[in-house]
GROMACS .gro file of C-alpha atoms in nm:
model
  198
    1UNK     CA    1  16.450  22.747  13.989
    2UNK     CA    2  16.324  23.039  13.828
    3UNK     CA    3  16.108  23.286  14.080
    4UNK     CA    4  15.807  23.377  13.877
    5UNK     CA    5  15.771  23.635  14.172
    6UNK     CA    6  16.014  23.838  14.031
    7UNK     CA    7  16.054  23.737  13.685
    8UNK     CA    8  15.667  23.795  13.471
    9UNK     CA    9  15.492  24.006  13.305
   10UNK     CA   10  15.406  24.280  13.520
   11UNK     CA   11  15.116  24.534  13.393
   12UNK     CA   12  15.392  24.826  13.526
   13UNK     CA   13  15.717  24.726  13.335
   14UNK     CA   14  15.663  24.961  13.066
   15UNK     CA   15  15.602  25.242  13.357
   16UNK     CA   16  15.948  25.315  13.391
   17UNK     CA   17  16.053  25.261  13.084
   18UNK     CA   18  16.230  25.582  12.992
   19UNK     CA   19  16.375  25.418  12.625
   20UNK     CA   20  16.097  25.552  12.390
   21UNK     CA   21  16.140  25.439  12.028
   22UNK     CA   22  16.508  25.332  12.105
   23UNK     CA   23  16.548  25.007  12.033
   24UNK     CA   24  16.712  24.867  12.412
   25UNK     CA   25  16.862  24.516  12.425
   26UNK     CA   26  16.956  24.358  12.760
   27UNK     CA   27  17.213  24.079  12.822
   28UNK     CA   28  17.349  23.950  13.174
   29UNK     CA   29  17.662  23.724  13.269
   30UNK     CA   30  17.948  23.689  13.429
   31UNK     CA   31  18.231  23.925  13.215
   32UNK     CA   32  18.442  23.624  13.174
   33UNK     CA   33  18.591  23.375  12.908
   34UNK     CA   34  18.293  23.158  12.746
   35UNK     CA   35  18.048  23.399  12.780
   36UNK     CA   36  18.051  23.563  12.419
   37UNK     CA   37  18.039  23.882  12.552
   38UNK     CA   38  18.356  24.038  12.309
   39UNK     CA   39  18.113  23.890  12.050
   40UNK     CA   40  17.798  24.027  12.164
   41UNK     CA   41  18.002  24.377  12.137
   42UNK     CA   42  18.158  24.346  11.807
   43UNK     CA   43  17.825  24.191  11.643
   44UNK     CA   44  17.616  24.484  11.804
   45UNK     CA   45  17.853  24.753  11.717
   46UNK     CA   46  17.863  24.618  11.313
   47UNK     CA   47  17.423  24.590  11.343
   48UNK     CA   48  17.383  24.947  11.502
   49UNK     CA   49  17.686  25.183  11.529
   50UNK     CA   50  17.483  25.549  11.512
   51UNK     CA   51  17.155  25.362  11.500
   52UNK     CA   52  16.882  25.376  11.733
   53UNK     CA   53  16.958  25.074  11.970
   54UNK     CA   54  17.129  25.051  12.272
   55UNK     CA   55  17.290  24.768  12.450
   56UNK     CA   56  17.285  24.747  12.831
   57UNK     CA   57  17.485  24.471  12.976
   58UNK     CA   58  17.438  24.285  13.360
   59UNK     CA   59  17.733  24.164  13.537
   60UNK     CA   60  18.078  24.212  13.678
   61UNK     CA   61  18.413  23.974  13.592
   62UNK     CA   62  18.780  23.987  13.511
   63UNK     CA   63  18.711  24.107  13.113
   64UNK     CA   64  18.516  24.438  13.258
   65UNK     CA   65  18.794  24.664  13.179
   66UNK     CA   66  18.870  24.497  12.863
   67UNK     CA   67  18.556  24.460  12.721
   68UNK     CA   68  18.511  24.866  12.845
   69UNK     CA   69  18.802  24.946  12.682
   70UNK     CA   70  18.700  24.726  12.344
   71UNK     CA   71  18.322  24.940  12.378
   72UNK     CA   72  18.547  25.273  12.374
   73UNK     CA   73  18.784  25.169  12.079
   74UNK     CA   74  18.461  25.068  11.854
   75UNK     CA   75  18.330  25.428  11.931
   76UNK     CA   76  18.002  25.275  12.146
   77UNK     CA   77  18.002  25.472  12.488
   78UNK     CA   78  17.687  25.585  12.383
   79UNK     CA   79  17.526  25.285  12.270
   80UNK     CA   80  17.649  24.996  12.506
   81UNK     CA   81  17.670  25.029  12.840
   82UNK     CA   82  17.798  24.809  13.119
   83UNK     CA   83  17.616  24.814  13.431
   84UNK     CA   84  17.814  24.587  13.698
   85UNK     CA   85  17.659  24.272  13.902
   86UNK     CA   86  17.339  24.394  13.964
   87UNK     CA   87  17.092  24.247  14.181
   88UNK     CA   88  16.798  23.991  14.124
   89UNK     CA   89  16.565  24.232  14.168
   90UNK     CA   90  16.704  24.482  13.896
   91UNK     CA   91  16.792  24.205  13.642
   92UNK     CA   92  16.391  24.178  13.680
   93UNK     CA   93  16.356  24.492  13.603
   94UNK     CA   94  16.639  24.557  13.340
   95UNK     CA   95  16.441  24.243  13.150
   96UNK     CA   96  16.088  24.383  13.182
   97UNK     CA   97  16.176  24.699  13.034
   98UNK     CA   98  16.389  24.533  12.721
   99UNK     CA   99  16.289  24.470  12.374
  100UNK     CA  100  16.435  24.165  12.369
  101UNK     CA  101  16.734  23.995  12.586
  102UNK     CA  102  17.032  23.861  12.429
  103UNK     CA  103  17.314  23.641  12.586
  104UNK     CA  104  17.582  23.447  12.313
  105UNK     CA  105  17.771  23.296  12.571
  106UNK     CA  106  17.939  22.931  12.457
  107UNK     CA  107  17.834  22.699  12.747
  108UNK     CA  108  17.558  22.671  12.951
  109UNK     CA  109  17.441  22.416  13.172
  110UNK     CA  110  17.068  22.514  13.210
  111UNK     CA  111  17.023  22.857  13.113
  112UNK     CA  112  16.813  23.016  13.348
  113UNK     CA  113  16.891  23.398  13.255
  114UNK     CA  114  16.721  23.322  12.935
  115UNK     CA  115  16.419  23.143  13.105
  116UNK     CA  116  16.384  23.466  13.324
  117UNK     CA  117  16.355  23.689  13.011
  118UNK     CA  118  16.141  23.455  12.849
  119UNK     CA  119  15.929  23.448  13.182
  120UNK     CA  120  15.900  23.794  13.149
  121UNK     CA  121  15.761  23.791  12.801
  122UNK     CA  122  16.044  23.897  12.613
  123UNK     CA  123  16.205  23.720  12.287
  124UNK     CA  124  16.595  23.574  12.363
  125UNK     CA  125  16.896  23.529  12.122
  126UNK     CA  126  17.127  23.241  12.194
  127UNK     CA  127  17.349  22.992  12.074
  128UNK     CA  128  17.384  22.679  12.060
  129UNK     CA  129  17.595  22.622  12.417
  130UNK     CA  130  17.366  22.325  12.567
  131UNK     CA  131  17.163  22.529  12.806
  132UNK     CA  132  17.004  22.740  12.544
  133UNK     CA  133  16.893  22.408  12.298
  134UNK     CA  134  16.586  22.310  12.418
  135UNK     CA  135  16.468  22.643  12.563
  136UNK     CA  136  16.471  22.866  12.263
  137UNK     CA  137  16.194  22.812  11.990
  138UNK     CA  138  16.076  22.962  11.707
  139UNK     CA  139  15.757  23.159  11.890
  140UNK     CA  140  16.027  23.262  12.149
  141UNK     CA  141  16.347  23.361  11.961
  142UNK     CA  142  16.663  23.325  11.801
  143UNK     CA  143  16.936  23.091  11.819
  144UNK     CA  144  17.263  23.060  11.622
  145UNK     CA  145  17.579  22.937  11.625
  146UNK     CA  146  17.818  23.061  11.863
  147UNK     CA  147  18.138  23.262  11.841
  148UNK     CA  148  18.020  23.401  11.517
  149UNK     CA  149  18.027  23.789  11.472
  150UNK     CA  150  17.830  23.748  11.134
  151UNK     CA  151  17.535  23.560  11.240
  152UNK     CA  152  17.489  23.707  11.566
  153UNK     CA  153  17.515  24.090  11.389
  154UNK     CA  154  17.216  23.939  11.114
  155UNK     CA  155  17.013  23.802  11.452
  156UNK     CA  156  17.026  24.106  11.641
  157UNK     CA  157  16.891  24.286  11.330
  158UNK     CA  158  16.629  24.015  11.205
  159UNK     CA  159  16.551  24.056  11.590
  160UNK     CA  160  16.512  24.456  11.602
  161UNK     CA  161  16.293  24.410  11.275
  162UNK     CA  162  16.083  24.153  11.396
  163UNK     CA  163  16.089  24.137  11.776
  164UNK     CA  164  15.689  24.281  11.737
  165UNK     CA  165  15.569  23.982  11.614
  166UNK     CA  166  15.662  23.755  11.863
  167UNK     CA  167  15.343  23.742  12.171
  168UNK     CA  168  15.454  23.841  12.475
  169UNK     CA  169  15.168  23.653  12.664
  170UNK     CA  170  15.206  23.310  12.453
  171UNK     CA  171  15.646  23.337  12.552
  172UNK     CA  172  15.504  23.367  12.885
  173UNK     CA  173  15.281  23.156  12.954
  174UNK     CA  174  15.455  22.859  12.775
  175UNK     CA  175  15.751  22.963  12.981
  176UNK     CA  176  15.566  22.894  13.326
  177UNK     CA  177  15.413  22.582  13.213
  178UNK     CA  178  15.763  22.445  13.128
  179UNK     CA  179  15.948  22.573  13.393
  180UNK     CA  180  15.764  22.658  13.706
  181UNK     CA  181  15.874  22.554  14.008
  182UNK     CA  182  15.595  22.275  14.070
  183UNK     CA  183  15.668  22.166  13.714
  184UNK     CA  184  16.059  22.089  13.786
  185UNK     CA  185  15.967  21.949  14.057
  186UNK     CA  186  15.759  21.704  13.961
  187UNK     CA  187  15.988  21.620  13.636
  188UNK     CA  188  16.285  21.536  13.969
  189UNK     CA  189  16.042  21.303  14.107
  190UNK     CA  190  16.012  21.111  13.804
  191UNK     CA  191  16.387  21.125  13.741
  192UNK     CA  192  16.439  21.036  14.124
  193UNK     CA  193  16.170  20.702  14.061
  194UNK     CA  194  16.317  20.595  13.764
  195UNK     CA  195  16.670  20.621  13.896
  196UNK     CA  196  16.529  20.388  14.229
  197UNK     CA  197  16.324  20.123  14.046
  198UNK     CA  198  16.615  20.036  13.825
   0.00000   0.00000   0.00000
């Protein structure tokens, strides 16, 4: 379940937001195998090495050092930033003060970290990992292929071009139809019924 508490468009999220006319992705995961995040690195350091984006990434895992140590060889301290687990309440607020969120990781059973950005209004990248199939449209975002550095680098830019046109409002309010609580809930019950009258 996604809390819609927590996760929506809030009338402050742009408050805070100290980013000006830098372009500021967010992604959030685990830092381990599967979770693209060596790709997400590579592909935004060939898009926007001395370019005005940033990259700010949520979560902890064995690849932290690697993946720091990858972020200082491709000369990105300054552009990509790794933030460690963070809590529910600050992925809210890393997510409402994004341009867009972006997560190429290769499996997914459900994808809920994408359903909380979308919640919040903002367009998502992803691949195709099973989680991210059926979420991500074209009104809401981007998906690709994973484990490609080439087509992820031409998303994130197609995305920093474009992520203007996409309606916050529309990304959100499709988002809670789909996947409010009451909404999953009732889709279980059928699933439950179905399951018993066979």
């Amino acid at each position: 379940m996604v809390d819609l508490k927590k996760f929506r468009i809030d009338s402050k999220q742009y408050e805070n937001n100290n980013y000006g006319d830098v372009f500021n992705m967010f992604s959030c995961a685990f830092l381990e195998e599967g979770k693209g995040m060596e790709v997400l690195i590579e592909a935004f350091s060939l898009a926007f090495k001395n370019k005005n984006a940033i990259l700010r990434i949520g979560g902890d895992g064995s690849l932290r050092i690697k993946l720091q140590g990858m972020i200082k060889e491709l000369g990105m301290e300054n552009q990509i930033f790794l933030l460690g687990a963070l809590s529910r309440e600050r992925v809210s607020e890393e997510m409402k003060n994004c341009k867009c969120f972006v997560l190429a990781s290769e499996h997914e059973t459900f994808g809920v970290v994408y359903i909380e950005a979308l919640a919040c209004g903002k367009p998502v990248i992803g691949t195709y990992n099973g989680g991210a199939d059926e979420i991500i449209k074209d009104y809401n975002g981007i998906i690709i292929e994973k484990r490609n550095v080439e087509k992820l680098r031409d998303a994130l830019i197609k995305m920093k071009n474009e992520y203007k046109t996409y309606d916050e409002n529309e990304i959100s309010e499709k988002t809670i139809l789909s996947y409010s609580e009451k909404i999953l809930v009732e889709k279980l019950k059928g699933v439950y019924k179905e399951v018993y009258e066979r």
